[in-house]
Short mmCIF file of C-alpha atoms in Angstrom, two decimals:
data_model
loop_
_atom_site.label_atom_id
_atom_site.label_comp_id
_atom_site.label_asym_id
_atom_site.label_seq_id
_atom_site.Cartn_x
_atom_site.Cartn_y
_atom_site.Cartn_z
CA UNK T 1 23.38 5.64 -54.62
CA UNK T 2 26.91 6.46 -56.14
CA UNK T 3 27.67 9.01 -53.34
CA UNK T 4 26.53 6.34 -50.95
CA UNK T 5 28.93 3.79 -52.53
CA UNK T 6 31.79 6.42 -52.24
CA UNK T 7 31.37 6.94 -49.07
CA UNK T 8 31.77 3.32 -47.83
CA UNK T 9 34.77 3.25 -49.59
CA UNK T 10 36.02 6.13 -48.11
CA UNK T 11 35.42 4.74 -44.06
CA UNK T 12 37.06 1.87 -45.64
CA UNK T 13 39.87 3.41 -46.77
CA UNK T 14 40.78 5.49 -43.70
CA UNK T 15 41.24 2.07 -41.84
CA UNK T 16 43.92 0.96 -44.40
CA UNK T 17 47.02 3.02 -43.66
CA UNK T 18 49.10 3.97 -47.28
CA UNK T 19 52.73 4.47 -48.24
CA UNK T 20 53.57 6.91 -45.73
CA UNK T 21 57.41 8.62 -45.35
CA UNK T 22 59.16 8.19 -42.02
CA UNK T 23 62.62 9.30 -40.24
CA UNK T 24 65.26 6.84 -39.49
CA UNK T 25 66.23 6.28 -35.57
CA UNK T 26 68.51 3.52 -35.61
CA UNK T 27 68.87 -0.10 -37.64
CA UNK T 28 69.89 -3.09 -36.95
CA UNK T 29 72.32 -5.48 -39.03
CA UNK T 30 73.10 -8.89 -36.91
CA UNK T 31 70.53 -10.47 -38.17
CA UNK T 32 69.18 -12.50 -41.58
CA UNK T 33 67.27 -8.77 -42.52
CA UNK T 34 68.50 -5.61 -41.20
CA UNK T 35 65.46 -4.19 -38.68
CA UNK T 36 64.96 -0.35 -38.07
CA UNK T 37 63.66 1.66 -35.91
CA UNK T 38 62.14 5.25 -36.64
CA UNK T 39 59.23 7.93 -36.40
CA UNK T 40 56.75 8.37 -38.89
CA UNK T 41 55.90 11.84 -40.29
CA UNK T 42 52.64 11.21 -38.40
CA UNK T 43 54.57 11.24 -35.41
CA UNK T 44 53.87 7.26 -34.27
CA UNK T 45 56.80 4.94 -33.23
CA UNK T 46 58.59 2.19 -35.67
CA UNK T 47 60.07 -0.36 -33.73
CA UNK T 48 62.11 -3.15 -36.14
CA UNK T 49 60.46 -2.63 -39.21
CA UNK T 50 62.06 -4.56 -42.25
CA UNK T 51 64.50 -2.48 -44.24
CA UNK T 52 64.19 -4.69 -47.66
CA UNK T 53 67.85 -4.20 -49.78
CA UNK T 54 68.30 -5.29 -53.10
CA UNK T 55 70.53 -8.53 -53.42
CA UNK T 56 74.45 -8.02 -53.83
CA UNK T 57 74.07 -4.20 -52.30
CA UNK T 58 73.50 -3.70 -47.92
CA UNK T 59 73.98 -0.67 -45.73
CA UNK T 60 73.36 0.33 -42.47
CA UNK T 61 71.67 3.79 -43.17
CA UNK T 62 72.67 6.28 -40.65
CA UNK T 63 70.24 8.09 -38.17
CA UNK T 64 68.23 10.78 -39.44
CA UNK T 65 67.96 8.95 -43.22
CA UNK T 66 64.49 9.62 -45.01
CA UNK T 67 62.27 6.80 -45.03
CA UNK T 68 59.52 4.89 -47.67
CA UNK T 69 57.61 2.45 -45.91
CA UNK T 70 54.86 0.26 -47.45
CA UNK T 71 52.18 -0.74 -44.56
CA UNK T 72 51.70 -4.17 -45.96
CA UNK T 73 48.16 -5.38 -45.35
CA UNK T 74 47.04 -1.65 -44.28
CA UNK T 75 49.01 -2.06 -40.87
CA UNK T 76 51.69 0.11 -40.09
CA UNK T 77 53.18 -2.43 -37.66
CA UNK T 78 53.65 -5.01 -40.50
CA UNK T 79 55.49 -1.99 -42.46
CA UNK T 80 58.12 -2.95 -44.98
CA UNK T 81 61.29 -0.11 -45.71
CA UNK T 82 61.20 -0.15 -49.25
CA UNK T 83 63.79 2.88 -50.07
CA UNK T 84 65.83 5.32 -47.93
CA UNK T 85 67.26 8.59 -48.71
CA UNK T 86 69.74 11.14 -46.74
CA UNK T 87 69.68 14.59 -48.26
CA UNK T 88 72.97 15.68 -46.45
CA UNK T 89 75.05 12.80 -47.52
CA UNK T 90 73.89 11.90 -50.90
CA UNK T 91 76.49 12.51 -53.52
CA UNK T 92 75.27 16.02 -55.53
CA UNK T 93 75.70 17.05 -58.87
CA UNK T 94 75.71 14.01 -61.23
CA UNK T 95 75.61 13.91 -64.72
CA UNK T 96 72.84 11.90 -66.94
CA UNK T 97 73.93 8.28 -66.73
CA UNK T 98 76.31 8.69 -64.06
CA UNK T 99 76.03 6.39 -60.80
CA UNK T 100 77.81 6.68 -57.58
CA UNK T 101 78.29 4.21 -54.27
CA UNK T 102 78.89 6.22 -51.03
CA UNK T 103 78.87 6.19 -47.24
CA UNK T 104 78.72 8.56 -44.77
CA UNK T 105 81.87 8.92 -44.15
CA UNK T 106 82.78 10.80 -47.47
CA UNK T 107 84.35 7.52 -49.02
CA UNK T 108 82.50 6.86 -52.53
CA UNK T 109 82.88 5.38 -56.31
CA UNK T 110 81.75 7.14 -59.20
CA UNK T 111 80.96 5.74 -62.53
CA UNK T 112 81.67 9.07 -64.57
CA UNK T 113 79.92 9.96 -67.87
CA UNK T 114 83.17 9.81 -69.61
CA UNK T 115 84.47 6.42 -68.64
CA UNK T 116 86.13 7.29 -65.76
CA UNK T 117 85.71 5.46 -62.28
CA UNK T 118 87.22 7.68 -59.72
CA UNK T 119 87.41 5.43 -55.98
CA UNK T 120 87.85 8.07 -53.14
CA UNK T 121 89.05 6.65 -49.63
CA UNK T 122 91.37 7.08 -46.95
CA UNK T 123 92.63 3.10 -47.27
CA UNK T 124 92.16 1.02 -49.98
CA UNK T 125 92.76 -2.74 -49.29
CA UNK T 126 92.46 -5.58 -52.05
CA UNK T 127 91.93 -9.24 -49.80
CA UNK T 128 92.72 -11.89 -53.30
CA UNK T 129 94.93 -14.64 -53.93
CA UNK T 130 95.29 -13.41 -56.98
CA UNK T 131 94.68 -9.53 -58.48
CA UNK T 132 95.38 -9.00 -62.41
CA UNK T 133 95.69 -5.58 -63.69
CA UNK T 134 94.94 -5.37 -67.11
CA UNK T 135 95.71 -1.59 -69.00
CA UNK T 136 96.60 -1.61 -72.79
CA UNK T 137 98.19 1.62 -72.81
CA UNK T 138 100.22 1.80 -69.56
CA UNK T 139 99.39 2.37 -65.34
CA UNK T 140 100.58 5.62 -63.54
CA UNK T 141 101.48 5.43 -59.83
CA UNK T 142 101.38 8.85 -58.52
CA UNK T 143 102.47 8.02 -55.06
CA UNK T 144 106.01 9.02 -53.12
CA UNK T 145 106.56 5.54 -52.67
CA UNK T 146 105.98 2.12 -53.72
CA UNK T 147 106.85 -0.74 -51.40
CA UNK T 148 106.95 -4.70 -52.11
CA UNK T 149 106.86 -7.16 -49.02
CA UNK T 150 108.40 -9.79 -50.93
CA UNK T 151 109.74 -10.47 -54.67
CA UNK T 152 109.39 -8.35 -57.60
CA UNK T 153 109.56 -9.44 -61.08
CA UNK T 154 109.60 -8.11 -64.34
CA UNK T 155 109.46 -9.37 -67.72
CA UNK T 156 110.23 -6.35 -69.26
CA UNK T 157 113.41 -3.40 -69.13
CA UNK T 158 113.56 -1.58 -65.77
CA UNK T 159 114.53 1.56 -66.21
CA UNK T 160 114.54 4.55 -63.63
CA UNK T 161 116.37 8.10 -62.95
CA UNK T 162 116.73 8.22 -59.78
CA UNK T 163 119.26 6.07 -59.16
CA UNK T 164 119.52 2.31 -57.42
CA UNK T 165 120.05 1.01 -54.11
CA UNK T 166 120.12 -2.41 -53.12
CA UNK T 167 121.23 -3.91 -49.75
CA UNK T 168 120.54 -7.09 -47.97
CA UNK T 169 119.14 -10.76 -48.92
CA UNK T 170 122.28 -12.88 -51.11
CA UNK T 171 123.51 -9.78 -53.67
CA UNK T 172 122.37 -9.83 -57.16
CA UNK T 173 122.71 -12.12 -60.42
CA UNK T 174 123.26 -10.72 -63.50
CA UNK T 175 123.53 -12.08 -66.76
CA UNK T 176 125.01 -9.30 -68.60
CA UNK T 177 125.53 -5.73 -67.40
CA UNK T 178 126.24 -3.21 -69.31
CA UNK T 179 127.69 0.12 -67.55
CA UNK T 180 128.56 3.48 -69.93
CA UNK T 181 130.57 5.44 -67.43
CA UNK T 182 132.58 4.29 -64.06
CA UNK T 183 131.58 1.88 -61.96
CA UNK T 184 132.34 1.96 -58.14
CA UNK T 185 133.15 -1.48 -56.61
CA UNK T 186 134.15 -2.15 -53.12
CA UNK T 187 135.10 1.00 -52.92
CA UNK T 188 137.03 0.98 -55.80
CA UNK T 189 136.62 2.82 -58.94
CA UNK T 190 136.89 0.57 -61.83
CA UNK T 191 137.70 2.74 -64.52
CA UNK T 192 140.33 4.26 -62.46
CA UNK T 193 142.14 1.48 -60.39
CA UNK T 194 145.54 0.35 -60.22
CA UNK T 195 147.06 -2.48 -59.07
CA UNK T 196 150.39 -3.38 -57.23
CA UNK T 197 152.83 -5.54 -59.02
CA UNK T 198 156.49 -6.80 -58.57
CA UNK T 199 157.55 -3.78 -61.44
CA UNK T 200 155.35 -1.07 -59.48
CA UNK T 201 152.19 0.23 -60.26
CA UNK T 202 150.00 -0.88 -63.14
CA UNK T 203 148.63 1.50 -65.09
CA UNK T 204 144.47 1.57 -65.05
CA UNK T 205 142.34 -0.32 -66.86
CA UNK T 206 142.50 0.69 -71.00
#
């Protein structure tokens, strides 16, 4: 009776087709869900199955990605892309806790164990109308050059050791300069000029 039961089941069963892996072909991101395309391990065709994403988080998975597909109601034509995987691309080698975001083109973010977030890109562009920066302890800009499109200001001391140049716009304003050695103005040294007067030449500046 028992073994007769099982066996019912069993015919039963082999009609209703189970979470079954699959091989990405192509996807498909125009519309309200992204659609793929793909072969399952079984060898039969996947033609604009539903890649589910979670919200906040899309991709377009690139060709070749492993797939997890949930046949819902049995049917593998109502199939439902519930995770994806790429063994070649997936960022290798993190630590307990860490997380990473990636692409396939070697750009990626990495949480790191020890509080560090390291960002790794070619071009990194911040769209705001308004970006705050806020470090307690100070920012390092390890770059050759810095460049601002329009004004700078500071609330603090500017200090540098590489020297100053400024050219263009209306000149400068300053309230109070202070200058320790000789100052060249207009070609003209200021500690060391002379002027011309009706009893000859004046002696330099004391």
């Amino acid at each position: 009776m028992i073994a007769e039961i099982d066996k019912r089941i069993s015919r039963a069963l082999a009609g209703v087709r189970r979470v079954f892996r699959a091989v990405l072909g192509s996807v498909n991101t125009a519309g309200p869900v992204v659609m793929a395309s793909g072969t399952g391990l079984a060898d039969e065709p996947l033609s604009d199955v539903e890649l589910m994403q979670h919200f906040g988080f899309t991709s377009a998975p690139p060709p070749g990605s492993m797939l997890v597909v949930v046949p819902v109601g049995g049917a593998s034509s109502h199939g439902v892309i519930v995770a994806t995987e790429h063994v070649q691309l997936r960022i290798k080698g993190l630590q307990t806790g860490e997380t990473a975001v990636y692409n396939a083109y070697g750009d990626y973010l990495l949480f790191g164990k020890d509080q560090t977030t390291t960002l790794k890109t070619k071009n990194f562009v911040v769209d705001s109308e308004t970006t705050t920066i806020k470090a307690s302890q100070g920012i390092t800009l390890d770059t050759p050059k810095v460049e601002a499109t329009q004004e700078l200001a500071a609330a603090g001391a500017i200090s540098g050791s590489g020297g100053l140049s400024v050219s263009g716009g209306s000149g400068a304003n300053i309230d109070k300069l202070e200058v320790e050695n000789d100052a060249t103005i207009g070609g003209k040294s200021y500690l060391n000029h002379t002027h011309h007067t009706p009893d000859g030449e004046s002696d330099p500046p004391s």
